[in-house]
Tab-separated table of C-alpha atoms and ligand atoms in Angstrom:
chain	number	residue	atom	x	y	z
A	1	UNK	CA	0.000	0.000	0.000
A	2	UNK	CA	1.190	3.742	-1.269
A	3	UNK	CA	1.009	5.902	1.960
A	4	UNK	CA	-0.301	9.348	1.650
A	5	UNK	CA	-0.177	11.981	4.913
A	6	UNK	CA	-3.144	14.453	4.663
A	7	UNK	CA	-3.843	17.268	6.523
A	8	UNK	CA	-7.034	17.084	8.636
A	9	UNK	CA	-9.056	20.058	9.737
A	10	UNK	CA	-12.032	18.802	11.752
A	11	UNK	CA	-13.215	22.270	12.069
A	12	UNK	CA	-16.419	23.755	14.172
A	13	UNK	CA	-20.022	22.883	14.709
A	14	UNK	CA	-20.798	19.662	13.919
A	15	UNK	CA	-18.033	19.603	11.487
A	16	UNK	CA	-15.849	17.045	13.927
A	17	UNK	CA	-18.949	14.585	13.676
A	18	UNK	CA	-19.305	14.918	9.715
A	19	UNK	CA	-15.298	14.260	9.057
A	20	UNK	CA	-15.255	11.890	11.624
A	21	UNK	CA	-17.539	9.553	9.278
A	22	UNK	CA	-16.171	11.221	6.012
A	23	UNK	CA	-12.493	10.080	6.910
A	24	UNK	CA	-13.880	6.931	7.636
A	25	UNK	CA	-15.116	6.244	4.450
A	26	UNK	CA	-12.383	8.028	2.884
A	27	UNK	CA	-9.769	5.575	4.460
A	28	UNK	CA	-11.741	2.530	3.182
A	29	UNK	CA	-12.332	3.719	-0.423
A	30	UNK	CA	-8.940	4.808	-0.915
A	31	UNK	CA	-7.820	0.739	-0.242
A	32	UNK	CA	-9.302	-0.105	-3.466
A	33	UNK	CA	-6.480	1.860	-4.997
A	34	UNK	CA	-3.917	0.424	-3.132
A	35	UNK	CA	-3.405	3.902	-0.892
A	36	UNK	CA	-3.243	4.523	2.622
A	37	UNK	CA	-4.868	7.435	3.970
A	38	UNK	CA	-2.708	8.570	7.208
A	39	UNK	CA	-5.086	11.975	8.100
A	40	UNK	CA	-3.168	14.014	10.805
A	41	UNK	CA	-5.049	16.352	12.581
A	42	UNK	CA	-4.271	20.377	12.245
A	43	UNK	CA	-6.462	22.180	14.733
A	44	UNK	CA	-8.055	25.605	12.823
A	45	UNK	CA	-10.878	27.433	13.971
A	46	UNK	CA	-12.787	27.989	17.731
A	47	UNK	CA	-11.904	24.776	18.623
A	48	UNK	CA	-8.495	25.103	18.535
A	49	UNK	CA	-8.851	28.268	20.151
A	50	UNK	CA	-10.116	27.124	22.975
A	51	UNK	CA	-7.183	25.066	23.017
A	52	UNK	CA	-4.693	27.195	21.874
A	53	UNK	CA	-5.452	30.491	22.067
A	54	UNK	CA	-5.710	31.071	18.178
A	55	UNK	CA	-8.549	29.852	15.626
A	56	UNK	CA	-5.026	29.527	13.372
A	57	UNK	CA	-1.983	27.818	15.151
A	58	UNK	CA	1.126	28.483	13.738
A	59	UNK	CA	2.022	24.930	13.554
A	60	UNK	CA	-1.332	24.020	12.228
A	61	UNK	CA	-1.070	26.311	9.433
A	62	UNK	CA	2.262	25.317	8.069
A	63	UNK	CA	1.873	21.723	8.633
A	64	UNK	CA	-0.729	21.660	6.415
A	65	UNK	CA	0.763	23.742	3.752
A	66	UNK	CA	3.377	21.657	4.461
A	67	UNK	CA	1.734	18.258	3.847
A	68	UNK	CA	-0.421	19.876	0.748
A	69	UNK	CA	-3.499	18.023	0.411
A	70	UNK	CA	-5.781	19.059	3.368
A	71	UNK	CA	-9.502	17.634	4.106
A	72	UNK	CA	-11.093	20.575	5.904
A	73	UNK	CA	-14.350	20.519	8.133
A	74	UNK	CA	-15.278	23.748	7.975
A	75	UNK	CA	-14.731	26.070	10.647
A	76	UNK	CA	-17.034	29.235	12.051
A	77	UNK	CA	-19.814	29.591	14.383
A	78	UNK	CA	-22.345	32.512	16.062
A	79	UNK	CA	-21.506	31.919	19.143
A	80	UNK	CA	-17.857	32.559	19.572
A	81	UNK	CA	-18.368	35.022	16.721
A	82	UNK	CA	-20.116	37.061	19.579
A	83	UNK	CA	-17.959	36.533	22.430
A	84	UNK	CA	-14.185	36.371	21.363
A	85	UNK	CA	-15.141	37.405	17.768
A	86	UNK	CA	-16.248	40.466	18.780
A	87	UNK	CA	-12.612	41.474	21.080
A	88	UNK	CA	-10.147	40.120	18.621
A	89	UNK	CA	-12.232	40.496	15.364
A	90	UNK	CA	-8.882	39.617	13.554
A	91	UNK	CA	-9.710	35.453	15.177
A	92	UNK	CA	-12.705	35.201	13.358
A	93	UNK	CA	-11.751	31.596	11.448
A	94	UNK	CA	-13.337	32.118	7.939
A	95	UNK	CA	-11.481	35.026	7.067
A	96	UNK	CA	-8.497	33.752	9.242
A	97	UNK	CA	-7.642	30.209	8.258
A	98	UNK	CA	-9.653	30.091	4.869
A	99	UNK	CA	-8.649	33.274	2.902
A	100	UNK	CA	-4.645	32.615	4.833
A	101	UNK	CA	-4.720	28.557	3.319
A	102	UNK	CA	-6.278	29.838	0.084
A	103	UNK	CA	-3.293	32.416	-0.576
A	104	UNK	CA	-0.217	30.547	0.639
A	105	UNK	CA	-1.186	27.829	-1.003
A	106	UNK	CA	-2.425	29.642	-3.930
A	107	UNK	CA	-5.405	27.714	-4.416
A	108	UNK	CA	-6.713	29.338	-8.182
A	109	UNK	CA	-8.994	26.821	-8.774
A	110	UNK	CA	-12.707	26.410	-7.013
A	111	UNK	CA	-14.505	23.299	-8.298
A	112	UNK	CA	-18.361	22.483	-7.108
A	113	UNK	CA	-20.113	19.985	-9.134
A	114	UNK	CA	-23.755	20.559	-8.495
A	115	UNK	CA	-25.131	17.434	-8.273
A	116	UNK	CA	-28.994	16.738	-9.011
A	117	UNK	CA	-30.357	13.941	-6.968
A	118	UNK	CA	-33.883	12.770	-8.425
A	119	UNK	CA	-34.239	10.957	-4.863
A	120	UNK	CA	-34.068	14.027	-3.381
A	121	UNK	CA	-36.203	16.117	-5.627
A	122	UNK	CA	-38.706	17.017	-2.772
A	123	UNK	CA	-36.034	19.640	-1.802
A	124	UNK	CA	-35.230	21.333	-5.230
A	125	UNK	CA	-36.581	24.758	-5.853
A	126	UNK	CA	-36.348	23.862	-9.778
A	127	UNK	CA	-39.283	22.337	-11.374
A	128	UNK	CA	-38.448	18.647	-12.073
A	129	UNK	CA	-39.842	19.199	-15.625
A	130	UNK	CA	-36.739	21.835	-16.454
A	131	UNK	CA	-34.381	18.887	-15.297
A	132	UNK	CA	-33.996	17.161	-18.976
A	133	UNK	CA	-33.897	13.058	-18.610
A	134	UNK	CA	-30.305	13.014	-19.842
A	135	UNK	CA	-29.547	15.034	-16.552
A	136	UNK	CA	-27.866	18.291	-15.579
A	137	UNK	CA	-24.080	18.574	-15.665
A	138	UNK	CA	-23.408	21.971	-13.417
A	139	UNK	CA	-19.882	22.017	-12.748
A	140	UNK	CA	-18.634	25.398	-11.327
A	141	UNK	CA	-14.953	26.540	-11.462
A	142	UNK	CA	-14.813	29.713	-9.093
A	143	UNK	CA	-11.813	31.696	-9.350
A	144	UNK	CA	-10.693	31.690	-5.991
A	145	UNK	CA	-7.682	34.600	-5.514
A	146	UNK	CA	-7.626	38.250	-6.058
A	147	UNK	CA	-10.865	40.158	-7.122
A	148	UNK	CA	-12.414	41.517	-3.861
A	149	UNK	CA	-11.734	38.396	-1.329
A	150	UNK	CA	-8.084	39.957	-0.918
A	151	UNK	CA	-7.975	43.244	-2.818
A	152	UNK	CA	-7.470	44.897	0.316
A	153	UNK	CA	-5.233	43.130	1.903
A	154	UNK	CA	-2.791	42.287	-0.850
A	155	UNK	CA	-2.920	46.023	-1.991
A	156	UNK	CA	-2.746	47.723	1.406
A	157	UNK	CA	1.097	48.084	1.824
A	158	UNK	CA	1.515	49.628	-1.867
A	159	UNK	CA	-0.927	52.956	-0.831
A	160	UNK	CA	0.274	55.776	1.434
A	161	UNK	CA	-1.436	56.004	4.499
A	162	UNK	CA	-2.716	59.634	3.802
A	163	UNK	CA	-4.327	57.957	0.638
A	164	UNK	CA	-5.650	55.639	2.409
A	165	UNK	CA	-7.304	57.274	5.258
A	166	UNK	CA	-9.037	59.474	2.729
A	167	UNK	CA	-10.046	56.596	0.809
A	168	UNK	CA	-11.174	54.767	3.448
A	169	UNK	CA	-8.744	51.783	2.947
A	170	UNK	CA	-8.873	49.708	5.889
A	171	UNK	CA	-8.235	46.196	6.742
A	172	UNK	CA	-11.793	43.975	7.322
A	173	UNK	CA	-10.849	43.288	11.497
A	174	UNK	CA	-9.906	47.668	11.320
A	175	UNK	CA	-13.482	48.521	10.459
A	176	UNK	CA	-15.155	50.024	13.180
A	177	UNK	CA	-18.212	51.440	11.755
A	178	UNK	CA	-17.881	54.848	12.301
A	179	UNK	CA	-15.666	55.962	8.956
A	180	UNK	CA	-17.093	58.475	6.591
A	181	UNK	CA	-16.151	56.183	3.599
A	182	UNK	CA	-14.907	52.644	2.985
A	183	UNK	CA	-13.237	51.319	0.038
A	184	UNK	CA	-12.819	47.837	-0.741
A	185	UNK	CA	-10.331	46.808	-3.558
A	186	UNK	CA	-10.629	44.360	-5.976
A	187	UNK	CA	-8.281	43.180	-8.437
A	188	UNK	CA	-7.462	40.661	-11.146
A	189	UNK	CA	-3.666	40.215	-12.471
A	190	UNK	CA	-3.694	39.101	-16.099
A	191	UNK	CA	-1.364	36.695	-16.105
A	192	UNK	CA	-3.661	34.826	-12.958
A	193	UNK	CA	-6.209	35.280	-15.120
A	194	UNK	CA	-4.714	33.777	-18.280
A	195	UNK	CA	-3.896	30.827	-16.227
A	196	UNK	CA	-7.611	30.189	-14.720
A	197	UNK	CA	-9.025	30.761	-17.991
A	198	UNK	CA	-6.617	27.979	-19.823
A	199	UNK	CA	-7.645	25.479	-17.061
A	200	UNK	CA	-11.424	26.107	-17.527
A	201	UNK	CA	-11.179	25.853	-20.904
A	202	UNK	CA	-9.180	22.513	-20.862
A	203	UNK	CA	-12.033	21.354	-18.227
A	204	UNK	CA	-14.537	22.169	-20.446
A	205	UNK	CA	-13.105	20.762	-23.410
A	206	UNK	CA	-11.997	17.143	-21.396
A	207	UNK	CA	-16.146	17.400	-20.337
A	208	UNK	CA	-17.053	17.790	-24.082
A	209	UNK	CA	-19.378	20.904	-22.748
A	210	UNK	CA	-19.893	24.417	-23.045
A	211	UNK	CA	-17.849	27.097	-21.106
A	212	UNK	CA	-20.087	29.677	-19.413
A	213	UNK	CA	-18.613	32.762	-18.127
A	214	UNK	CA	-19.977	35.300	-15.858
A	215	UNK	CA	-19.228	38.454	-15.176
A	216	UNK	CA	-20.858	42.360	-15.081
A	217	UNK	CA	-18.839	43.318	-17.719
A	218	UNK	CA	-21.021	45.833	-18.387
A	219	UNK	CA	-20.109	48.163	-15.461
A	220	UNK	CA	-17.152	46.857	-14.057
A	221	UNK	CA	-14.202	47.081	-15.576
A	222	UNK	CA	-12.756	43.819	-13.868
A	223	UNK	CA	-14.948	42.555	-15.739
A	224	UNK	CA	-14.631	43.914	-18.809
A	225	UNK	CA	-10.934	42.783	-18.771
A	226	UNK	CA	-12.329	38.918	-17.258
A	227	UNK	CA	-14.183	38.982	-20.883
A	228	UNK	CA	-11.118	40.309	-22.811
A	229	UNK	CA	-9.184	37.544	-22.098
A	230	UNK	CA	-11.618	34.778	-21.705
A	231	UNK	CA	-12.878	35.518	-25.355
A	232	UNK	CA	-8.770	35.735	-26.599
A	233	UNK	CA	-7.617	32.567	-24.908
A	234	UNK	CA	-11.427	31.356	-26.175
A	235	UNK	CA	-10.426	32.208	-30.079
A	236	UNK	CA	-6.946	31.714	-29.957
A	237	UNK	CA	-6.799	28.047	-28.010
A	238	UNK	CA	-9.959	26.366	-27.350
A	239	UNK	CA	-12.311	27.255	-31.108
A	240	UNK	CA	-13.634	23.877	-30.243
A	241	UNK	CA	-15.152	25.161	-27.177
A	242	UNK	CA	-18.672	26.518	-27.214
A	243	UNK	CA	-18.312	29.419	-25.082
A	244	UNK	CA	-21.119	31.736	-23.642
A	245	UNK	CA	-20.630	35.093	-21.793
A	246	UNK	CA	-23.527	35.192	-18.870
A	247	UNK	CA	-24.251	38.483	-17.087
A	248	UNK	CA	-24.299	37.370	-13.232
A	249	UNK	CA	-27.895	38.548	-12.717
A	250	UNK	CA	-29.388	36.817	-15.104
A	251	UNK	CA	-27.735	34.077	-14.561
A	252	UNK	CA	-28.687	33.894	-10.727
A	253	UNK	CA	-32.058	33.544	-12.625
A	254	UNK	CA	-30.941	31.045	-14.307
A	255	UNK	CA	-30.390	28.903	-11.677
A	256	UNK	CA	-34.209	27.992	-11.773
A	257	UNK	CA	-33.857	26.777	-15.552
A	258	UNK	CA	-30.600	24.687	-15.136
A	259	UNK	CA	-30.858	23.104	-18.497
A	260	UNK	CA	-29.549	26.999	-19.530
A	261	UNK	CA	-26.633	26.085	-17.421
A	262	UNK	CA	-25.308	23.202	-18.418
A	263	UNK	CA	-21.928	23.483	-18.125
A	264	UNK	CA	-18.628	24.258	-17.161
A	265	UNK	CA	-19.505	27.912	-14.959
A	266	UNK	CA	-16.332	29.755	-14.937
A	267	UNK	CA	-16.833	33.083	-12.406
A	268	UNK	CA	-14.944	35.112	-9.881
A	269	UNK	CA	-14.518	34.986	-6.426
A	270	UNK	CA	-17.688	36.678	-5.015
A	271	UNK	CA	-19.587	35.565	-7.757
A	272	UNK	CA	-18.944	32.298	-7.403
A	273	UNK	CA	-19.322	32.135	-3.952
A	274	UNK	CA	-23.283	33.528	-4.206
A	275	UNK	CA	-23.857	31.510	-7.531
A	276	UNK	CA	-22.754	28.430	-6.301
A	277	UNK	CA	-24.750	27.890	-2.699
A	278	UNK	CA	-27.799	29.417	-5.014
A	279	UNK	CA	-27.232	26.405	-7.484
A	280	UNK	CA	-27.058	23.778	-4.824
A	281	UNK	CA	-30.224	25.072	-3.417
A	282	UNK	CA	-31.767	25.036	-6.819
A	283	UNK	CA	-30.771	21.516	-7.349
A	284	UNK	CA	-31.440	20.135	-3.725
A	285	UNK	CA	-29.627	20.778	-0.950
A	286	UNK	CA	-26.687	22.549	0.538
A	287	UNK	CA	-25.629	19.939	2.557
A	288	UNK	CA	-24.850	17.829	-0.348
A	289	UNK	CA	-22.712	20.328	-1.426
A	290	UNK	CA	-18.661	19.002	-2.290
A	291	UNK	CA	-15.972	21.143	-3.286
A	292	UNK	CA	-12.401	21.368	-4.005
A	293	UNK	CA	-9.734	24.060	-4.431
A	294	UNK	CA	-6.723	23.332	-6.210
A	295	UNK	CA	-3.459	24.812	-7.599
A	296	UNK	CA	-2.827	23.336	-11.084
A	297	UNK	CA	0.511	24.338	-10.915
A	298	UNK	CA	1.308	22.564	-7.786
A	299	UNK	CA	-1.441	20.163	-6.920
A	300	UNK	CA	-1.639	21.326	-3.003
A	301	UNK	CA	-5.340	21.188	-2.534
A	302	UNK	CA	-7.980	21.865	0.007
A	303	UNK	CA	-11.080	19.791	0.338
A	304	UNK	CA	-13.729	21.570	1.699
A	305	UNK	CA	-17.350	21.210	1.208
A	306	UNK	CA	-19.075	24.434	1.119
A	307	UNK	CA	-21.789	23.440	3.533
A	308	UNK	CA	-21.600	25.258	6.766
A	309	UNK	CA	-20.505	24.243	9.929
A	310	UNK	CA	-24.068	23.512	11.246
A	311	UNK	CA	-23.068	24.902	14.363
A	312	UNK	CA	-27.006	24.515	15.996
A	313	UNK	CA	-27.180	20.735	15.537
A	314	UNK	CA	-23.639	20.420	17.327
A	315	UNK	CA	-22.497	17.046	19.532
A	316	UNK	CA	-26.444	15.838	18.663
A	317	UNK	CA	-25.381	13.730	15.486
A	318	UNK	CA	-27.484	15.213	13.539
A	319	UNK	CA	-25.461	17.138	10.770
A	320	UNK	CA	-25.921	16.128	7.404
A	321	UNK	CA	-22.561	15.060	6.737
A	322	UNK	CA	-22.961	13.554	2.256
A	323	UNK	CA	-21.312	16.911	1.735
A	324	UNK	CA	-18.075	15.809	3.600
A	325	UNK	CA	-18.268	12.270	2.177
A	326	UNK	CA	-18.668	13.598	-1.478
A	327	UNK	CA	-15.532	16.073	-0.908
A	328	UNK	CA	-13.920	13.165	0.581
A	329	UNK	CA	-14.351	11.598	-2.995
A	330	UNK	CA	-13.043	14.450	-5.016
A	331	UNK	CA	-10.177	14.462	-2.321
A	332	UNK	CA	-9.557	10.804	-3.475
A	333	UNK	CA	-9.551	11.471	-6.930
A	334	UNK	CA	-7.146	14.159	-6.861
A	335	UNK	CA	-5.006	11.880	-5.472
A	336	UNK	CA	-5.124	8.984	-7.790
A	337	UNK	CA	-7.492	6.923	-6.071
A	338	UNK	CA	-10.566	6.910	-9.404
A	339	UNK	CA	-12.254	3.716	-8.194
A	340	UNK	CA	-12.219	4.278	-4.277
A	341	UNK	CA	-14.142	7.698	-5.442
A	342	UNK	CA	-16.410	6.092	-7.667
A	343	UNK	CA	-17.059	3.930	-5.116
A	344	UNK	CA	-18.022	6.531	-2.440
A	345	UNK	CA	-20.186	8.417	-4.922
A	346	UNK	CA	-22.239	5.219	-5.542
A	347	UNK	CA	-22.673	4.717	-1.962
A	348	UNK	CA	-23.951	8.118	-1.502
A	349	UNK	CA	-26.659	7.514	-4.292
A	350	UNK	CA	-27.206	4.043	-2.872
A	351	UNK	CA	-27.676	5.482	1.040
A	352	UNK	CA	-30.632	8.077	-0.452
A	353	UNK	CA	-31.928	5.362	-2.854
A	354	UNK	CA	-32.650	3.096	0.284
A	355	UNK	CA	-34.486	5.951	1.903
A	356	UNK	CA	-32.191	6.694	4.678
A	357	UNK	CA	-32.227	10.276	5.047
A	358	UNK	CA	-30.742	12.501	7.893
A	359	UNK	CA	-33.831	15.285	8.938
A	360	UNK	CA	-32.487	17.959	6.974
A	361	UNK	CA	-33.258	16.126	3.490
A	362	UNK	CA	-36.401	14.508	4.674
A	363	UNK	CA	-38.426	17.962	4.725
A	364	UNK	CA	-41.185	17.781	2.873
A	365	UNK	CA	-43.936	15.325	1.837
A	366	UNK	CA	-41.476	12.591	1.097
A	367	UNK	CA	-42.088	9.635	3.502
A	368	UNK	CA	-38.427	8.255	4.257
A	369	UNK	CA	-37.770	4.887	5.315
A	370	UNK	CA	-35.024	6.390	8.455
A	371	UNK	CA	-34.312	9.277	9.789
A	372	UNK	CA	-30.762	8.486	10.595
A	373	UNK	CA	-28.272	10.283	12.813
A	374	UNK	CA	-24.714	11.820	11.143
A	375	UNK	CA	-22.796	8.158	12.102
A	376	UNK	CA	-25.379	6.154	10.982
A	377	UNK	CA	-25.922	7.941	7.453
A	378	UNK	CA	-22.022	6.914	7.340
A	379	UNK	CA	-22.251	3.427	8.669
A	380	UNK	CA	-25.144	2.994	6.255
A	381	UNK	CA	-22.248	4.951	3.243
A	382	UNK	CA	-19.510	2.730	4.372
A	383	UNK	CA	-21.664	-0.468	4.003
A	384	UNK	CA	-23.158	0.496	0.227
A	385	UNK	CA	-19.016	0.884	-0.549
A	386	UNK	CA	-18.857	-3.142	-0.625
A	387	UNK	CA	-22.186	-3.561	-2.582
A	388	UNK	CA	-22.260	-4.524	-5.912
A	389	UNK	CA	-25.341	-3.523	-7.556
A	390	UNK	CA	-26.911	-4.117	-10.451
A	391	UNK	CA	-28.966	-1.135	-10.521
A	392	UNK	CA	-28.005	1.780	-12.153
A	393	UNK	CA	-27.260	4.118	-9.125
B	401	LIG	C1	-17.233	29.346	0.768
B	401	LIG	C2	-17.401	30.145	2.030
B	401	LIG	C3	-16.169	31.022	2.225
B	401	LIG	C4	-16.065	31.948	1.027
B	401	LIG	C5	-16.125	31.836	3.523
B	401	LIG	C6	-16.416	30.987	4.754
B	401	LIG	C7	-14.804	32.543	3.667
B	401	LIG	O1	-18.575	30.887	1.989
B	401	LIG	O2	-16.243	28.607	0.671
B	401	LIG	O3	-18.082	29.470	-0.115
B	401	LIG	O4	-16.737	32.984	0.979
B	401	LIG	O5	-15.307	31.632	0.128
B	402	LIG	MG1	-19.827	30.416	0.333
């Protein structure tokens, strides 16, 4: 067996209960490749504040850069955002340990498959008759540096502080509420932007499907320059590839036709963040949502699903946790192991098939055989990984 050491951020909320079952099943898939997952745990968020006096620990964060493949729980919640957040704004763990692993590691690339269960129709907010039968293939690729996630912060130290006091420049944790005016930056490089754009188009082309690209390109001009060069690198390199420029606000409407997006959704950092928690709502549910960030150039990656941290059902094992498992199976691809992640995927279709169901996707008038807790839903995942079915899950 090939041993691989990955970084393991169990994260807030109920997140320790979801990865708990996620690495599980993660562990056992990846034998069917012949790997060994060795997870060692980096504390981020609260909870390792509470034990260490930082939602980032030093030696958290560079271990896991170090170790460059990270499967990360999610971190975040209310309640300390209230207490601690609200003396040392600067701990707050999104911002913190996200946006800090995002830029070290230079994570460029933002991948959320949206993922249409019929099972699970009862919770889409699409019409099932705008879901053709041959399926929906949403795959998003959010561009996940610059624009204004880290404008400020990357381009603070290149403005005099006169300039910036005028302009209201400030650092997020600075604000205090009481400035006349507050500018926030935003920013794409063209030569990051070249880049992203190659490795959706090469996406879209391995997928054999269209390239969507959003932007407000007719305001902004970040956006303006996003469709300069996606339409160059379009004509120049990738002729083959259908492409189609999408105005974000209509294609948040969109969203409730998904047929019109079919595709490979290429979009920037805020918009992709909004678009993409929209389209898993559209489709069924957020806590099915998986999600990867990658550097192509390296291959250090962070698996995190988008899902929250679901910090109100916490230590009741109640948490939806086919997000995790699903991001667990993306994790596994990335690293070589195909049929332990085709595996888990199957088992996920085979758990909702069955009619086990944790509360949050039994809303509705659907009847479902069990309302299972977060470990059962993964005993239940981790027993459909051995079974061979006939049926076309
Ligand atoms: C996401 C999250 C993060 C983001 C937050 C927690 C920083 O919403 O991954 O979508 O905005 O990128
Ligand atoms: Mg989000």
């Amino acid at each position: 067996m090939k041993e691989i050491k990955i970084a393991l951020v169990k994260g807030d909320g109920s997140g320790p209960e979801m990865m708990e079952v996620a690495c599980k099943i993660a562990i056992k898939a990846a034998k069917k490749d012949g790997i060994e997952i060795i997870f060692e745990e980096t504390p981020m968020g609260w909870n390792a504040y509470s034990n260490f006096g930082d939602t980032l620990p030093v030696t958290s964060f560079w271990r896991a850069v170090e170790l460059g493949t990270i499967f990360f729980g999610g971190v975040g919640d209310p309640k300390f955002d209230d207490s601690i957040g609200a003396e040392i704004p600067e701990m707050k763990p999104e911002a913190r340990c996200l946006l800090a692993l995002r830029k070290r590691m230079e994570l460029l690339l933002n991948f959320r498959p949206m993922i249409y269960y019929k099972v699970l129709d009862h919770l889409a907010n699409v019409k099932s008759e705008t879901i053709p039968n041959s399926g929906i293939e949403q795959v998003f690729i959010r561009f996940l540096l610059e624009d204004s996630y880290f404008g400020n912060t990357d381009l603070i130290n290149e403005i005099s502080k006169d300039i910036r006091e005028k302009l209201g420049i400030k650092l997020k944790q600075d604000v205090t509420g009481n400035e006349k005016m507050i500018t926030e930056m935003a920013y794409y490089k063209k030569k990051t932007i070249e880049k992203y754009f190659r490795a959706a188009f090469a996406y879209a082309r391995a997928k054999s499907l269209p390239l969507i690209s959003i932007d407000k390109a007719n305001v902004m001009a970040r956006y303006d320059f996003w469709r300069k060069i996606c339409t160059r690198i379009g004509r120049e390199e990738f002729p083959d590839v259908q492409l189609v420029h999408q105005l974000v606000d209509s294609a948040n409407a969109l969203l409730f036709t998904p047929a019109k997006l079919h595709g490979v959704i290429a979009c920037g950092n805020e918009h992709g963040d909004i678009l993409s928690d929209g389209a898993a709502a559209a489709l069924g549910s957020m806590g099915m949502m998986c999600s990867s960030a990658i550097n192509p150039d390296t291959g250090a990656a962070m698996f995190e699903s988008g899902a929250g941290t679901a910090p109100t059902l916490a230590g009741q094992n109640k948490a939806n946790p086919l997000g995790r498992i699903l991001t667990g199976a993306m994790m596994l691809r990335h690293i070589g192991a195909t049929n332990g992640a085709d595996a888990i995927e199957k088992a996920v279709r085979m758990v909702l098939i069955n009619g086990f169901r944790t509360a949050d996707l039994a809303q509705g008038n659907e009847q479902p055989d069990a309302i299972l807790g977060t470990k059962e839903i993964g005993e239940n995942a981790l027993l459909s990984l051995e079974y061979k079915s006939r049926i076309q899950v």
